[in-house]
Amino acid sequence: MTGHSRRNPRSRIKSSSAVDGDGDGAVRQAPDISRRHRDRNTLRPSIRIFDVNLKVLVGFSFVAFFVILYLIRSLIVVGDHRTPRVITPFPAPKVIDLHQFQGEHKESLYWGTYRPQLYLGIRARTPLSLLAGLMWIGVQNGRYVMRHVCQGSDELSTYGWTHHNARDFGHQVLVDHDMTLTTSFLKTKESGSGYGGDWAVRIEVNSKKSEEAKELLKTGHLFFYLADEDGNALSLSRDAMNIPETSLLASGSRRDIGNWQLHLESRDDVQVHFSGFRTGHFHNLSELVQDNLGAQARKFGRLQLSDTSDDSSNILVFQISGRIPFRTDLAFISGTDFPSSREEERVNSLTGSSLTDRLKEKELEFDTRFEECFGLGNKFDLESTTVGKAAVANLLGGIGYFYGQSKIALPDPSHPESRDSFLYYWPAELYTAVPCRPVFPRGFLWDEGFHQLLIWRWDIHVSLDILGHWLDLMNIDGWIPREQILGAEAVSKVPEEFIPQYPSNANPPALFLVLRELVHGLKKNAFTTTESSEISSFLERAFVRLEAWFQWFNTTQPGKEASSYYWHGRDSSTIRELNPKTLMSGLDDYPRASHPTDDERHVDLRCWMLLAADCMHSISELIVKGKEVGMVYSLAAKTLSDFELLNQMHFDDAHGTYLDFGNHTEKVRLSWKEVMVEQGYTTRQLIREVSGTPRLRMVPHIGYVSLFPLMGRIIPPESWILEKQLDLISNRSVFWTNYGLRSLSKTSSLYMKYNTEHDAPYWRGTIWMNMNYLILSALNHYATEDGPYRERAKDIRDKLRSNLIRNVVGNYHKTGFVWEQYNQKTGKGKGAHPFTGWTSLVLLIMAEAYTES
């Protein structure tokens, strides 16, 4: 994919873009993070956090808490004692089994555009679903090409949802060179419908009047298909070859929805051809269609399907061809075996003028809901509001449903470099938003925390459902695989070597960002009575899993020093990386200590742990889990928010900011060397060369990590250190640009440096929306707190907000896309696109809807 090239879990493909010239037991007892920090000559003297009486209380609380945890653990019985713990589900009732996620709620979300990797893909939220999708023939470089799966190489000018409500409606525009398609999706539940109701798709095809379009795009060819993952045979209708205004194309039967029918309606002159296939593989359907078309073209010189079908076909593809422009409606109705199914009436309501009216109503509902949620009103012009709507519509339209088993890597302790042993997680389902349809069409754990900051404001029920699915992926130890590659369609998008997940690797617990917001909302009575009840029920059911998650971090990611943490799993033996990546931090190639050891302390992880502890304390108070439990999290939060202790561990006087600590030298570079490879051949490769002795020290790289204490609001509003952070933020050599805050200071020795021969800089200077949003939220906090720097924080907040909005809106209208990151020198979009995951946070920035403190 164009401009995309980080060989890490977030990015699989080499970049073709140039780099700027600027040069990665169940609930176990946690260590006592409230212990007094050890004295070190190079830092300020440590302080006493608690007085004597409180220590007694703390000791009692810790003992009581872990006695309870021990009793819980003693009750855990794993059905098969031979099952490794890493692939054993967490032994507690599933969150998604709550009553609020059953019944009408579950049925209302049964069908949807839940195949985000496709330009248009529909499925049900069930492991073996009836699938639907759209392909079409486009023209690129004077040749006919098949479109189906979203991919950058298709070079569409723009595509994405302009409206989508996450439930029953979406409208999408796709500009494929000289051809423009619009697709609309509508779902209804009518009297006589089967489970999940009925749905309709409208497809309109238009073309430009260029010479190439006149010659090659006289006729448009659409391919709409149904495929049954459960292997049920699909029946072809006799009407399929002879299309009056409304015709039955196909029918079938399933246990979940009963009998069903697919109808086509078009007032334009269209021809229909078909082909049926019998296969258990669904990730390569476009290849089946292309092979069929190719055979027909070679035999008869025409671009049409063969009008043949395998015995007991479980896939039917319908080619709908018409002179451009043309429009066609497809109506899917379920429960047709019921006596009162009202088939003709239901089809009529989902096609033609009835469908037109319904789509207009839904578009108006979307616009009304958009204003209710985000209140942009007259604050912005149409250009900006259009981008805001596209941001939320694409995030919601990118929600998918996946089912499969994660592949888990089991490193051999005796051979750390060998990772050949694998196990498979239990079969699991995941309902989630995705960061990017063409490049990352699957679930990413820390991304989802940012996605939900927007989604809960739009639809709290959908948001809770997604959060529940993620928490139900937790194993008995409290670990959640950070990247979810579930099912053949998802696996087909990822190179084999990147599929395994490592159970020792963490990922930022960003779900606590949205949980904190929900807790604040409950305290402020911001929800309806029903919503409050459902959120409370959710938190009560989820609490034991959140505890296990917190304890997993506390026991697997601690540093040597009390209340210190570091991201475990960096490669200390690499010979090709300029700076060993920290993929598990989410910040991938952001510079850390040059030589990974267990002496490291990572300031960002310490702040994530504060967020988690503080949120756990708030939840425990809210759902009355007992004073002992609440006290433990309260004390953990108090320790982690202790300003003096934070400064002792991470504040560097020379740079006036917060830094990581570790075994580090700046004298590292990549050099070309002759390297022996297989069969005695040598090749020139870039090899890491260290010319200085590393020592334990602050790691002198200022960037997003340095601002985590600011994001966490740990710095008192009256502190001179706050002034220093504001100085750095507004310094054009450090963070400030006209387009947003850069990820790494220009003063860093690794600013915009390649990490290997092929790994272009990722978090080494470019602008990322998720971090800018958290920084803006912090600035908004300090702009409303009494203190000497209040007005300055306000001024910086307003200018930064303006820069971010202007740049994202401008890029969208110039390029047709929202981007993964933005160039710090020019503001141009970079990387994956359309990236309507956390870059959609630009809408919250427009609405000035910042995270709560």
Short mmCIF file of C-alpha atoms in Angstrom, two decimals, residues 612-812:
data_model
loop_
_atom_site.label_atom_id
_atom_site.label_comp_id
_atom_site.label_asym_id
_atom_site.label_seq_id
_atom_site.Cartn_x
_atom_site.Cartn_y
_atom_site.Cartn_z
CA ALA A 612 -5.76 2.01 35.13
CA ALA A 613 -5.38 2.25 38.92
CA ASP A 614 -7.39 5.44 39.15
CA CYS A 615 -10.13 4.02 36.96
CA MET A 616 -10.26 0.78 38.95
CA HIS A 617 -10.61 2.78 42.16
CA SER A 618 -13.49 4.78 40.68
CA ILE A 619 -15.25 1.66 39.42
CA SER A 620 -14.82 -0.15 42.74
CA GLU A 621 -16.41 2.80 44.53
CA LEU A 622 -19.23 2.95 42.04
CA ILE A 623 -20.20 -0.71 42.23
CA VAL A 624 -19.42 -1.07 45.95
CA LYS A 625 -16.77 -3.78 45.73
CA GLY A 626 -15.63 -3.27 49.32
CA LYS A 627 -13.32 -0.85 51.05
CA GLU A 628 -10.33 -3.22 50.89
CA VAL A 629 -10.44 -3.49 47.12
CA GLY A 630 -11.01 0.21 46.65
CA MET A 631 -8.21 1.07 49.07
CA VAL A 632 -5.66 -0.98 47.13
CA TYR A 633 -6.39 0.85 43.89
CA SER A 634 -6.62 4.18 45.69
CA LEU A 635 -3.17 3.71 47.18
CA ALA A 636 -1.75 2.51 43.86
CA ALA A 637 -3.13 5.61 42.16
CA LYS A 638 -1.81 7.83 44.94
CA THR A 639 1.68 6.39 44.58
CA LEU A 640 1.73 6.60 40.80
CA SER A 641 0.47 10.19 40.87
CA ASP A 642 3.01 11.24 43.49
CA PHE A 643 4.71 14.17 41.81
CA GLU A 644 8.01 14.00 43.70
CA LEU A 645 8.35 10.28 43.11
CA LEU A 646 7.64 10.74 39.40
CA ASN A 647 10.28 13.48 39.21
CA GLN A 648 12.87 11.32 40.95
CA MET A 649 12.36 8.55 38.43
CA HIS A 650 11.84 10.39 35.18
CA PHE A 651 12.42 14.15 35.28
CA ASP A 652 15.63 15.34 33.66
CA ASP A 653 16.80 18.80 34.76
CA ALA A 654 19.08 19.25 31.75
CA HIS A 655 16.24 18.84 29.26
CA GLY A 656 13.49 20.17 31.53
CA THR A 657 11.17 17.27 30.76
CA TYR A 658 10.33 13.64 31.44
CA LEU A 659 12.42 10.86 29.91
CA ASP A 660 12.79 7.12 29.94
CA PHE A 661 15.65 5.60 31.93
CA GLY A 662 17.88 2.74 30.80
CA ASN A 663 21.22 1.44 29.57
CA HIS A 664 21.96 3.85 26.78
CA THR A 665 24.54 5.30 24.47
CA GLU A 666 24.05 7.77 21.66
CA LYS A 667 26.93 6.25 19.72
CA VAL A 668 24.93 3.80 17.64
CA ARG A 669 24.56 3.83 13.88
CA LEU A 670 23.75 1.58 10.92
CA SER A 671 26.70 0.71 8.68
CA TRP A 672 26.96 -1.27 5.44
CA LYS A 673 28.83 -4.52 5.99
CA GLU A 674 29.49 -7.74 4.12
CA VAL A 675 27.38 -10.50 5.70
CA MET A 676 27.66 -14.22 5.03
CA VAL A 677 24.35 -15.78 4.00
CA GLU A 678 23.25 -19.23 2.88
CA GLN A 679 25.48 -21.37 0.66
CA GLY A 680 28.53 -19.27 1.42
CA TYR A 681 27.39 -16.14 -0.38
CA THR A 682 27.95 -12.67 1.03
CA THR A 683 25.67 -9.65 0.73
CA ARG A 684 25.92 -6.03 1.81
CA GLN A 685 23.55 -5.29 4.66
CA LEU A 686 22.98 -2.42 7.08
CA ILE A 687 24.22 -3.65 10.44
CA ARG A 688 23.96 -1.96 13.83
CA GLU A 689 27.31 -0.62 14.99
CA VAL A 690 27.93 0.53 18.58
CA SER A 691 31.00 2.70 19.15
CA GLY A 692 30.37 3.80 22.73
CA THR A 693 29.83 2.04 26.03
CA PRO A 694 26.23 2.27 27.23
CA ARG A 695 25.52 3.35 30.80
CA LEU A 696 22.44 3.70 32.98
CA ARG A 697 21.07 7.16 32.37
CA MET A 698 18.10 9.19 31.20
CA VAL A 699 17.40 8.47 27.53
CA PRO A 700 17.76 11.89 25.85
CA HIS A 701 14.94 11.70 23.31
CA ILE A 702 12.16 14.24 23.77
CA GLY A 703 8.84 13.31 22.20
CA TYR A 704 5.32 12.13 22.90
CA VAL A 705 6.55 9.93 25.75
CA SER A 706 7.87 13.03 27.51
CA LEU A 707 4.38 14.51 27.63
CA PHE A 708 2.64 11.54 29.25
CA PRO A 709 2.79 13.10 32.76
CA LEU A 710 1.15 16.18 31.25
CA MET A 711 -1.50 13.99 29.57
CA GLY A 712 -2.08 12.29 32.91
CA ARG A 713 -2.53 15.67 34.66
CA ILE A 714 0.10 14.64 37.22
CA ILE A 715 1.90 17.98 37.07
CA PRO A 716 0.34 20.48 39.53
CA PRO A 717 -1.06 23.57 37.76
CA GLU A 718 1.18 25.86 39.81
CA SER A 719 4.42 23.91 39.14
CA TRP A 720 7.29 25.49 37.19
CA ILE A 721 7.60 22.11 35.46
CA LEU A 722 4.27 22.77 33.75
CA GLU A 723 5.75 25.96 32.34
CA LYS A 724 8.71 23.96 30.99
CA GLN A 725 6.35 21.53 29.23
CA LEU A 726 4.42 24.41 27.68
CA ASP A 727 7.74 25.88 26.51
CA LEU A 728 8.65 22.59 24.81
CA ILE A 729 5.21 22.19 23.22
CA SER A 730 5.38 25.67 21.68
CA ASN A 731 9.05 25.31 20.61
CA ARG A 732 9.33 24.81 16.83
CA SER A 733 12.53 22.82 17.24
CA VAL A 734 10.83 20.39 19.61
CA PHE A 735 7.08 19.75 19.22
CA TRP A 736 5.39 22.64 17.48
CA THR A 737 4.49 22.66 13.78
CA ASN A 738 1.75 24.45 11.83
CA TYR A 739 -0.09 21.13 11.48
CA GLY A 740 0.05 19.58 14.94
CA LEU A 741 2.63 18.37 17.45
CA ARG A 742 5.35 16.15 16.03
CA SER A 743 6.05 12.81 17.67
CA LEU A 744 9.78 13.31 18.20
CA SER A 745 11.81 16.45 18.70
CA LYS A 746 14.01 17.68 15.87
CA THR A 747 16.79 17.76 18.46
CA SER A 748 16.72 13.96 18.82
CA SER A 749 19.59 12.06 17.22
CA LEU A 750 17.01 9.63 15.82
CA TYR A 751 14.65 12.24 14.39
CA MET A 752 13.27 10.86 11.10
CA LYS A 753 15.94 8.13 10.99
CA TYR A 754 15.33 4.76 9.38
CA ASN A 755 15.41 1.98 11.97
CA THR A 756 16.60 -0.67 9.53
CA GLU A 757 17.38 -0.65 5.83
CA HIS A 758 13.66 -0.95 5.07
CA ASP A 759 11.90 0.36 8.21
CA ALA A 760 11.13 4.01 7.54
CA PRO A 761 10.58 6.31 10.53
CA TYR A 762 7.12 5.88 12.00
CA TRP A 763 6.89 7.55 15.44
CA ARG A 764 10.03 9.60 14.85
CA GLY A 765 8.65 12.97 13.87
CA THR A 766 5.34 12.62 12.06
CA ILE A 767 2.09 13.92 13.56
CA TRP A 768 -0.38 11.45 15.11
CA MET A 769 -3.94 12.41 15.99
CA ASN A 770 -4.43 10.17 19.04
CA MET A 771 -1.52 11.72 20.95
CA ASN A 772 -2.45 15.24 19.84
CA TYR A 773 -5.97 14.63 21.15
CA LEU A 774 -4.70 13.51 24.57
CA ILE A 775 -2.34 16.48 24.74
CA LEU A 776 -5.17 18.85 23.78
CA SER A 777 -7.31 17.30 26.51
CA ALA A 778 -4.54 17.97 29.04
CA LEU A 779 -4.10 21.55 27.83
CA ASN A 780 -7.85 22.03 28.19
CA HIS A 781 -7.56 20.78 31.78
CA TYR A 782 -4.79 23.24 32.65
CA ALA A 783 -6.63 26.04 30.82
CA THR A 784 -9.51 25.63 33.28
CA GLU A 785 -7.46 25.16 36.46
CA ASP A 786 -6.37 28.05 38.63
CA GLY A 787 -2.67 28.64 38.27
CA PRO A 788 -0.04 30.98 36.80
CA TYR A 789 0.00 29.17 33.43
CA ARG A 790 -3.73 29.01 32.83
CA GLU A 791 -3.87 31.60 30.07
CA ARG A 792 -0.81 30.23 28.32
CA ALA A 793 -2.28 26.71 28.31
CA LYS A 794 -5.49 28.13 26.87
CA ASP A 795 -3.65 29.98 24.12
CA ILE A 796 -1.61 26.94 23.11
CA ARG A 797 -4.74 24.75 23.21
CA ASP A 798 -6.65 27.03 20.86
CA LYS A 799 -3.81 27.37 18.37
CA LEU A 800 -3.08 23.65 18.35
CA ARG A 801 -6.76 22.81 17.89
CA SER A 802 -7.00 25.20 14.97
CA ASN A 803 -3.88 23.78 13.31
CA LEU A 804 -5.07 20.18 13.58
CA ILE A 805 -8.56 20.85 12.24
CA ARG A 806 -7.35 23.02 9.37
CA ASN A 807 -4.79 20.44 8.27
CA VAL A 808 -7.04 17.35 8.41
CA VAL A 809 -9.90 19.15 6.65
CA GLY A 810 -7.57 20.52 3.98
CA ASN A 811 -6.01 17.12 3.34
CA TYR A 812 -9.40 15.46 3.09
#
